[in-house]
C-alpha cells in the first residue's frame, strides 16, 4: 500500500530443504586382515547421515585416498594407524582410527626340489 491507497501483492514460492543429518556411525574394515609387504589391502568404509557422504583416508605411512572403498599397498613391515574421516552437507566430520599390522614377506617354497649329486 502507498500513500494514495493503491495496493499490490507479490507472491513467491519458497522451498525449504530438509535438515542435513550429521555424519555418525563411521566404521571401516580391510582385507586381508594380516597383509604382507607388497600385498594390496582393500579398505571399505561406511557411515550414516544425510547423503552424499565423502570419505578421506590416511594409511599411516604417508599414503592417502578418497572414496568409500580404496586399495593401498604397504612397502614395509610395521604397525600402522589408519584413519577414516567422513563428512557431508551438515559440515560435520566424524573420524575413526584402527591399527593394521603388516607382516614381512614370507618365504615361499616351490616344489619339486631337485638335488643332484656332485661329481
PDB file of C-alpha atoms in Angstrom:
ATOM      1  CA  UNK A   1       0.000   0.000   0.000  1.00  0.00           C
ATOM      2  CA  UNK A   2       1.236   3.510  -0.763  1.00  0.00           C
ATOM      3  CA  UNK A   3       0.182   6.959   0.473  1.00  0.00           C
ATOM      4  CA  UNK A   4      -2.572   7.190  -2.165  1.00  0.00           C
ATOM      5  CA  UNK A   5      -4.122   3.890  -1.029  1.00  0.00           C
ATOM      6  CA  UNK A   6      -3.035   1.810  -4.026  1.00  0.00           C
ATOM      7  CA  UNK A   7      -2.115  -1.797  -3.195  1.00  0.00           C
ATOM      8  CA  UNK A   8      -0.339  -4.599  -4.974  1.00  0.00           C
ATOM      9  CA  UNK A   9       0.548  -8.190  -3.999  1.00  0.00           C
ATOM     10  CA  UNK A  10       3.650 -10.218  -4.858  1.00  0.00           C
ATOM     11  CA  UNK A  11       3.754 -13.980  -4.359  1.00  0.00           C
ATOM     12  CA  UNK A  12       6.867 -16.203  -4.356  1.00  0.00           C
ATOM     13  CA  UNK A  13       7.324 -19.908  -3.722  1.00  0.00           C
ATOM     14  CA  UNK A  14       9.922 -20.786  -1.093  1.00  0.00           C
ATOM     15  CA  UNK A  15      11.330 -24.304  -0.978  1.00  0.00           C
ATOM     16  CA  UNK A  16      12.594 -25.472   2.394  1.00  0.00           C
ATOM     17  CA  UNK A  17      15.173 -28.244   2.187  1.00  0.00           C
ATOM     18  CA  UNK A  18      15.198 -30.983   4.790  1.00  0.00           C
ATOM     19  CA  UNK A  19      17.786 -30.680   7.517  1.00  0.00           C
ATOM     20  CA  UNK A  20      21.105 -32.349   6.873  1.00  0.00           C
ATOM     21  CA  UNK A  21      21.730 -35.095   9.428  1.00  0.00           C
ATOM     22  CA  UNK A  22      25.361 -35.044  10.626  1.00  0.00           C
ATOM     23  CA  UNK A  23      27.668 -37.958   9.865  1.00  0.00           C
ATOM     24  CA  UNK A  24      27.791 -40.699  12.504  1.00  0.00           C
ATOM     25  CA  UNK A  25      28.481 -44.446  12.922  1.00  0.00           C
ATOM     26  CA  UNK A  26      31.702 -44.274  10.894  1.00  0.00           C
ATOM     27  CA  UNK A  27      33.412 -47.664  10.584  1.00  0.00           C
ATOM     28  CA  UNK A  28      35.831 -49.449   8.304  1.00  0.00           C
ATOM     29  CA  UNK A  29      37.366 -52.848   7.721  1.00  0.00           C
ATOM     30  CA  UNK A  30      40.024 -54.293   5.458  1.00  0.00           C
ATOM     31  CA  UNK A  31      41.070 -57.477   3.767  1.00  0.00           C
ATOM     32  CA  UNK A  32      43.319 -59.403   4.118  1.00  0.00           C
ATOM     33  CA  UNK A  33      43.274 -59.000   7.913  1.00  0.00           C
ATOM     34  CA  UNK A  34      47.047 -59.504   8.198  1.00  0.00           C
ATOM     35  CA  UNK A  35      48.628 -58.391   4.921  1.00  0.00           C
ATOM     36  CA  UNK A  36      52.257 -58.872   3.980  1.00  0.00           C
ATOM     37  CA  UNK A  37      54.650 -56.324   2.492  1.00  0.00           C
ATOM     38  CA  UNK A  38      53.740 -55.632  -1.136  1.00  0.00           C
ATOM     39  CA  UNK A  39      50.237 -57.108  -0.847  1.00  0.00           C
ATOM     40  CA  UNK A  40      47.302 -54.849  -1.789  1.00  0.00           C
ATOM     41  CA  UNK A  41      44.941 -54.131   1.112  1.00  0.00           C
ATOM     42  CA  UNK A  42      41.270 -53.378   0.276  1.00  0.00           C
ATOM     43  CA  UNK A  43      39.619 -50.926   2.697  1.00  0.00           C
ATOM     44  CA  UNK A  44      35.841 -50.394   2.933  1.00  0.00           C
ATOM     45  CA  UNK A  45      34.306 -47.528   4.910  1.00  0.00           C
ATOM     46  CA  UNK A  46      30.696 -46.947   5.950  1.00  0.00           C
ATOM     47  CA  UNK A  47      28.869 -44.077   7.662  1.00  0.00           C
ATOM     48  CA  UNK A  48      25.344 -42.907   8.428  1.00  0.00           C
ATOM     49  CA  UNK A  49      23.847 -39.449   7.893  1.00  0.00           C
ATOM     50  CA  UNK A  50      22.404 -37.426   5.034  1.00  0.00           C
ATOM     51  CA  UNK A  51      23.847 -38.431   1.669  1.00  0.00           C
ATOM     52  CA  UNK A  52      26.124 -37.831  -0.088  1.00  0.00           C
ATOM     53  CA  UNK A  53      28.859 -38.726   2.386  1.00  0.00           C
ATOM     54  CA  UNK A  54      32.504 -38.225   1.362  1.00  0.00           C
ATOM     55  CA  UNK A  55      35.405 -40.290   2.707  1.00  0.00           C
ATOM     56  CA  UNK A  56      39.110 -39.489   3.091  1.00  0.00           C
ATOM     57  CA  UNK A  57      41.749 -41.988   4.204  1.00  0.00           C
ATOM     58  CA  UNK A  58      45.188 -41.742   5.793  1.00  0.00           C
ATOM     59  CA  UNK A  59      47.033 -45.055   5.746  1.00  0.00           C
ATOM     60  CA  UNK A  60      49.675 -44.281   8.389  1.00  0.00           C
ATOM     61  CA  UNK A  61      52.634 -44.455   6.006  1.00  0.00           C
ATOM     62  CA  UNK A  62      52.053 -41.099   4.303  1.00  0.00           C
ATOM     63  CA  UNK A  63      49.617 -42.546   1.762  1.00  0.00           C
ATOM     64  CA  UNK A  64      46.123 -41.117   1.316  1.00  0.00           C
ATOM     65  CA  UNK A  65      42.931 -41.998  -0.526  1.00  0.00           C
ATOM     66  CA  UNK A  66      39.341 -40.908  -1.141  1.00  0.00           C
ATOM     67  CA  UNK A  67      36.066 -42.753  -1.527  1.00  0.00           C
ATOM     68  CA  UNK A  68      34.232 -45.432   0.446  1.00  0.00           C
ATOM     69  CA  UNK A  69      36.399 -48.229  -0.998  1.00  0.00           C
ATOM     70  CA  UNK A  70      40.118 -47.896  -1.609  1.00  0.00           C
ATOM     71  CA  UNK A  71      43.181 -50.071  -2.046  1.00  0.00           C
ATOM     72  CA  UNK A  72      46.646 -49.447  -0.606  1.00  0.00           C
ATOM     73  CA  UNK A  73      49.940 -51.365  -0.661  1.00  0.00           C
ATOM     74  CA  UNK A  74      52.453 -51.093   2.183  1.00  0.00           C
ATOM     75  CA  UNK A  75      56.166 -51.289   1.407  1.00  0.00           C
ATOM     76  CA  UNK A  76      57.475 -52.010   4.927  1.00  0.00           C
ATOM     77  CA  UNK A  77      56.526 -54.360   7.735  1.00  0.00           C
ATOM     78  CA  UNK A  78      55.181 -52.356  10.704  1.00  0.00           C
ATOM     79  CA  UNK A  79      52.042 -51.465  12.640  1.00  0.00           C
ATOM     80  CA  UNK A  80      50.189 -48.552  11.029  1.00  0.00           C
ATOM     81  CA  UNK A  81      47.405 -46.296  12.337  1.00  0.00           C
ATOM     82  CA  UNK A  82      44.747 -45.997   9.615  1.00  0.00           C
ATOM     83  CA  UNK A  83      42.323 -43.045   9.810  1.00  0.00           C
ATOM     84  CA  UNK A  84      38.992 -42.676   8.019  1.00  0.00           C
ATOM     85  CA  UNK A  85      37.206 -39.302   8.037  1.00  0.00           C
ATOM     86  CA  UNK A  86      33.649 -38.940   6.709  1.00  0.00           C
ATOM     87  CA  UNK A  87      31.823 -35.654   6.033  1.00  0.00           C
ATOM     88  CA  UNK A  88      28.615 -34.403   4.426  1.00  0.00           C
ATOM     89  CA  UNK A  89      26.383 -31.351   3.828  1.00  0.00           C
ATOM     90  CA  UNK A  90      25.968 -30.693   7.556  1.00  0.00           C
ATOM     91  CA  UNK A  91      29.578 -29.565   7.673  1.00  0.00           C
ATOM     92  CA  UNK A  92      30.175 -32.211  10.290  1.00  0.00           C
ATOM     93  CA  UNK A  93      33.009 -34.686  10.238  1.00  0.00           C
ATOM     94  CA  UNK A  94      33.413 -37.982  12.035  1.00  0.00           C
ATOM     95  CA  UNK A  95      36.720 -39.810  12.303  1.00  0.00           C
ATOM     96  CA  UNK A  96      37.635 -43.355  13.271  1.00  0.00           C
ATOM     97  CA  UNK A  97      41.082 -44.949  13.579  1.00  0.00           C
ATOM     98  CA  UNK A  98      42.354 -48.514  13.827  1.00  0.00           C
ATOM     99  CA  UNK A  99      45.731 -50.224  13.772  1.00  0.00           C
ATOM    100  CA  UNK A 100      46.833 -52.533  10.989  1.00  0.00           C
ATOM    101  CA  UNK A 101      49.877 -54.799  11.215  1.00  0.00           C
ATOM    102  CA  UNK A 102      51.762 -55.548   8.007  1.00  0.00           C
ATOM    103  CA  UNK A 103      53.878 -58.702   8.218  1.00  0.00           C
ATOM    104  CA  UNK A 104      57.201 -59.219   6.451  1.00  0.00           C
ATOM    105  CA  UNK A 105      57.127 -61.123   3.197  1.00  0.00           C
ATOM    106  CA  UNK A 106      57.070 -64.852   3.883  1.00  0.00           C
ATOM    107  CA  UNK A 107      59.326 -67.311   2.105  1.00  0.00           C
ATOM    108  CA  UNK A 108      57.664 -69.456  -0.470  1.00  0.00           C
ATOM    109  CA  UNK A 109      58.855 -72.934  -1.316  1.00  0.00           C
ATOM    110  CA  UNK A 110      58.202 -74.246  -4.783  1.00  0.00           C
ATOM    111  CA  UNK A 111      58.249 -77.989  -5.321  1.00  0.00           C
ATOM    112  CA  UNK A 112      59.714 -80.201  -6.579  1.00  0.00           C
ATOM    113  CA  UNK A 113      63.160 -79.665  -5.125  1.00  0.00           C
ATOM    114  CA  UNK A 114      65.753 -81.298  -7.353  1.00  0.00           C
ATOM    115  CA  UNK A 115      69.023 -82.406  -5.846  1.00  0.00           C
ATOM    116  CA  UNK A 116      71.899 -83.577  -7.948  1.00  0.00           C
ATOM    117  CA  UNK A 117      74.948 -85.403  -6.662  1.00  0.00           C
ATOM    118  CA  UNK A 118      78.187 -83.578  -7.315  1.00  0.00           C
ATOM    119  CA  UNK A 119      80.745 -85.499  -9.419  1.00  0.00           C
TER     120      UNK A 119
END
